[in-house]
Tab-separated table of C-alpha atoms in Angstrom:
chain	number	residue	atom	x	y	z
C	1	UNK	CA	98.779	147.080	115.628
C	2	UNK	CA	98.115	147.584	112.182
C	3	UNK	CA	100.272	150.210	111.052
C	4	UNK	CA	97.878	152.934	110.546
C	5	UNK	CA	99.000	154.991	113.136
C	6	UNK	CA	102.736	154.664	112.830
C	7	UNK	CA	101.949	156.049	109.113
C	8	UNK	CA	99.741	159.054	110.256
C	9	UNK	CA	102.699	159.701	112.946
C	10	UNK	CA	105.219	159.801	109.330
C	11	UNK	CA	102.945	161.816	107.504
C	12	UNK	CA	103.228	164.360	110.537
C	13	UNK	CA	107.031	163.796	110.924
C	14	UNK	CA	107.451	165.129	107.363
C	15	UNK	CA	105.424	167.655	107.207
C	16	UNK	CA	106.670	169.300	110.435
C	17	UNK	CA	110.590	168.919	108.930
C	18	UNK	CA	109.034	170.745	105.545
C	19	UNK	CA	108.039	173.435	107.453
C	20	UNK	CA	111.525	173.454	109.418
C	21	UNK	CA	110.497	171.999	112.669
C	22	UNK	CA	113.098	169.544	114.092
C	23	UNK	CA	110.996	166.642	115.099
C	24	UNK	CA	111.303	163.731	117.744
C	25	UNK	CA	109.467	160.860	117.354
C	26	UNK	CA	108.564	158.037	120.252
C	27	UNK	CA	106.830	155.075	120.090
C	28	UNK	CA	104.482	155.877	123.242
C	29	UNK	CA	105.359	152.911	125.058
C	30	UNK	CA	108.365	154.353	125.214
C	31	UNK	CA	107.501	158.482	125.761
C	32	UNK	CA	108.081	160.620	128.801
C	33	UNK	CA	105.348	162.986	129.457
C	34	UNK	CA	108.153	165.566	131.403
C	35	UNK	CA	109.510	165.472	127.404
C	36	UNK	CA	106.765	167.430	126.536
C	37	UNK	CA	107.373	170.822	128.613
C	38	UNK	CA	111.106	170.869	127.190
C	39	UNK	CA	109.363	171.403	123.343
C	40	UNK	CA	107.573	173.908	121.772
C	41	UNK	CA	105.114	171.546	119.797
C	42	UNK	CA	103.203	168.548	121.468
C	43	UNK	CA	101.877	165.962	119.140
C	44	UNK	CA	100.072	162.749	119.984
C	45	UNK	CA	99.288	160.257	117.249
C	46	UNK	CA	96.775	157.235	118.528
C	47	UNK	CA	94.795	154.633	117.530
C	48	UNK	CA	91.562	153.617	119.439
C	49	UNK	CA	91.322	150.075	120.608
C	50	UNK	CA	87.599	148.650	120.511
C	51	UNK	CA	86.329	146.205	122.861
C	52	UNK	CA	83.072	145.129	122.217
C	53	UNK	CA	82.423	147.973	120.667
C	54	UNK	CA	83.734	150.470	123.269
C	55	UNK	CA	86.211	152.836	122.494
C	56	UNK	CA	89.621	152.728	124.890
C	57	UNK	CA	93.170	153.529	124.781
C	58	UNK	CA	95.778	151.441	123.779
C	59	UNK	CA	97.418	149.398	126.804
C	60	UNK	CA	100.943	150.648	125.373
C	61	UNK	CA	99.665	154.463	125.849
C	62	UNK	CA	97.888	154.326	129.564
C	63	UNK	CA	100.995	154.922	131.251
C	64	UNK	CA	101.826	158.026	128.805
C	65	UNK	CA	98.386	159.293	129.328
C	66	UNK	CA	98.053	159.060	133.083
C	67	UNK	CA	101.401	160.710	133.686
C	68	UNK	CA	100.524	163.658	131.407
C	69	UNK	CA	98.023	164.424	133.621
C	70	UNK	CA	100.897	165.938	135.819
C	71	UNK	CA	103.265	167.817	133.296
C	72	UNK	CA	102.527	171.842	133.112
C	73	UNK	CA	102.181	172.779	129.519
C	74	UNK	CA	101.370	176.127	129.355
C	75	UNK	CA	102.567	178.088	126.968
C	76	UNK	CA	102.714	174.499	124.667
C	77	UNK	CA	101.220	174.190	121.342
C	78	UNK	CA	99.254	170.823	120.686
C	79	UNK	CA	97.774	168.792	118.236
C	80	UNK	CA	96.145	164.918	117.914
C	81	UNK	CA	95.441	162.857	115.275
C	82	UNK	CA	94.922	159.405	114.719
C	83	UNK	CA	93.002	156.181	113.112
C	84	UNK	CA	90.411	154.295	114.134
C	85	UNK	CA	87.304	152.392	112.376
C	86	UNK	CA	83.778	153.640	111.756
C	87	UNK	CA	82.776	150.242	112.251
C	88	UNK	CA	82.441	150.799	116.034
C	89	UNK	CA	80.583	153.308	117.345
C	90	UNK	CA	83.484	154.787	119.513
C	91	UNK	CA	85.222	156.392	116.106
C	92	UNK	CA	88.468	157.439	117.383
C	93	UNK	CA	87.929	158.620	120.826
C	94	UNK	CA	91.631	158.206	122.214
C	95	UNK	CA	92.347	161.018	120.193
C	96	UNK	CA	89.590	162.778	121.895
C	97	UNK	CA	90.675	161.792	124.926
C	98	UNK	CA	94.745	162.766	124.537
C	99	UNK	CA	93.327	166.363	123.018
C	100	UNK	CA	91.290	166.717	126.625
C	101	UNK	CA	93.919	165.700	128.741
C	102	UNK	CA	96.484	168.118	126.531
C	103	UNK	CA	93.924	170.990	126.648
C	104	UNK	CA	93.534	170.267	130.711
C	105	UNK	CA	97.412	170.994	131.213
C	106	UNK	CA	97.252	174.672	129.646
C	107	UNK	CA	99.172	173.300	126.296
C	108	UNK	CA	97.118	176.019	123.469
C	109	UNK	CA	95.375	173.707	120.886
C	110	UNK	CA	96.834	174.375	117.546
C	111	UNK	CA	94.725	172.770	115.269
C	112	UNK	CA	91.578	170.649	115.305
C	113	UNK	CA	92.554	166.819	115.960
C	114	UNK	CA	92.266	164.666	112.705
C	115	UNK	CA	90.725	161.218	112.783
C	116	UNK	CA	91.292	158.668	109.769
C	117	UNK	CA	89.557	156.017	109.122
C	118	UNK	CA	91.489	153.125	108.910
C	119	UNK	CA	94.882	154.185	106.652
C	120	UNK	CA	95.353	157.505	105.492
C	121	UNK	CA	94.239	158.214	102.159
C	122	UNK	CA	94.481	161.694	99.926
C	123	UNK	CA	92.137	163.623	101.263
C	124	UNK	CA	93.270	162.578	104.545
C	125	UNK	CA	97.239	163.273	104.176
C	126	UNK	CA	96.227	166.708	103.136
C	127	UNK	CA	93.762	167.297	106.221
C	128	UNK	CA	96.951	165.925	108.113
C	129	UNK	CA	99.427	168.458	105.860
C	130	UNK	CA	96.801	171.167	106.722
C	131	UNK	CA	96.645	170.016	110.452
C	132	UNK	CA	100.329	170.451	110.833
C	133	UNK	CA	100.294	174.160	109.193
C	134	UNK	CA	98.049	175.377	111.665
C	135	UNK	CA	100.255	174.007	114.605
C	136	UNK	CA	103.228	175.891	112.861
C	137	UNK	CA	101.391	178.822	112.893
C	138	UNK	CA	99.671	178.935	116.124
C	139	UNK	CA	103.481	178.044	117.909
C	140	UNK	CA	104.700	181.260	115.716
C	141	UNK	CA	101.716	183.099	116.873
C	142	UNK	CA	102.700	182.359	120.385
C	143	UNK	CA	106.165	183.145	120.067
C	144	UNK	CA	106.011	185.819	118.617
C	145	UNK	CA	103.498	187.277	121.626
């Protein structure tokens, strides 16, 4: 809605080509959960829509989330990151709640999930730089096992 998650989900993008991952990005109205067990690397970006105060997903990203309740990701890598606004008392808790349902299909969490407040700023592109190099490393981990 405002752009702040489409810009986290670049910041990613980039940093996973720098490290030599080839990347696909959807917008998640338009992802397929069954995409995710044909990668190596799962990555949810989200923002959290308040309602009176109370944290919920996005309308766009129920349908995403409710069928990746059914894929098999073991063996998967995953990370989540997003934006959302300290104003509410809910601070970001789609990306909580994509990291749960992620971590609840056997997908190996690669990194711990970064929430922004609002835009990205410095210190948060580098917590999102960092965020990627631990998924890098974990999948290498894994493969290499």
């Amino acid at each position: 809605m405002t752009g702040n998650t489409e810009e986290i989900a670049e910041i990613i993008e980039e940093e996973l080509e720098n490290h030599g991952v080839s990347v696909t990005t959807t917008e998640v109205s338009q992802a397929i959960a069954d995409d995710f067990a044909d990668v190596d690397i799962c990555i949810v970006a989200t923002y959290t829509f308040s309602d009176s105060g109370s944290g919920m997903l996005p309308d766009e990203a129920v349908d995403f989330y409710e069928e990746l309740k059914e894929v098999d990701l073991h063996g998967k890598v995953f990370g989540c990151a997003g934006s959302g606004d300290h104003f509410y008392t809910d601070f970001a808790t789609s990306v909580d709640d994509f990291a749960d349902v992620l971590a609840a299909d056997g997908a190996v969490k690669g990194a711990d999930s970064v929430k922004v407040d609002l835009a990205p700023e410095a210190e948060d592109i580098e917590r999102l730089e960092q965020f990627v190099s631990q998924i890098v490393a974990k999948q290498a981990e894994i493969a290499a096992s």
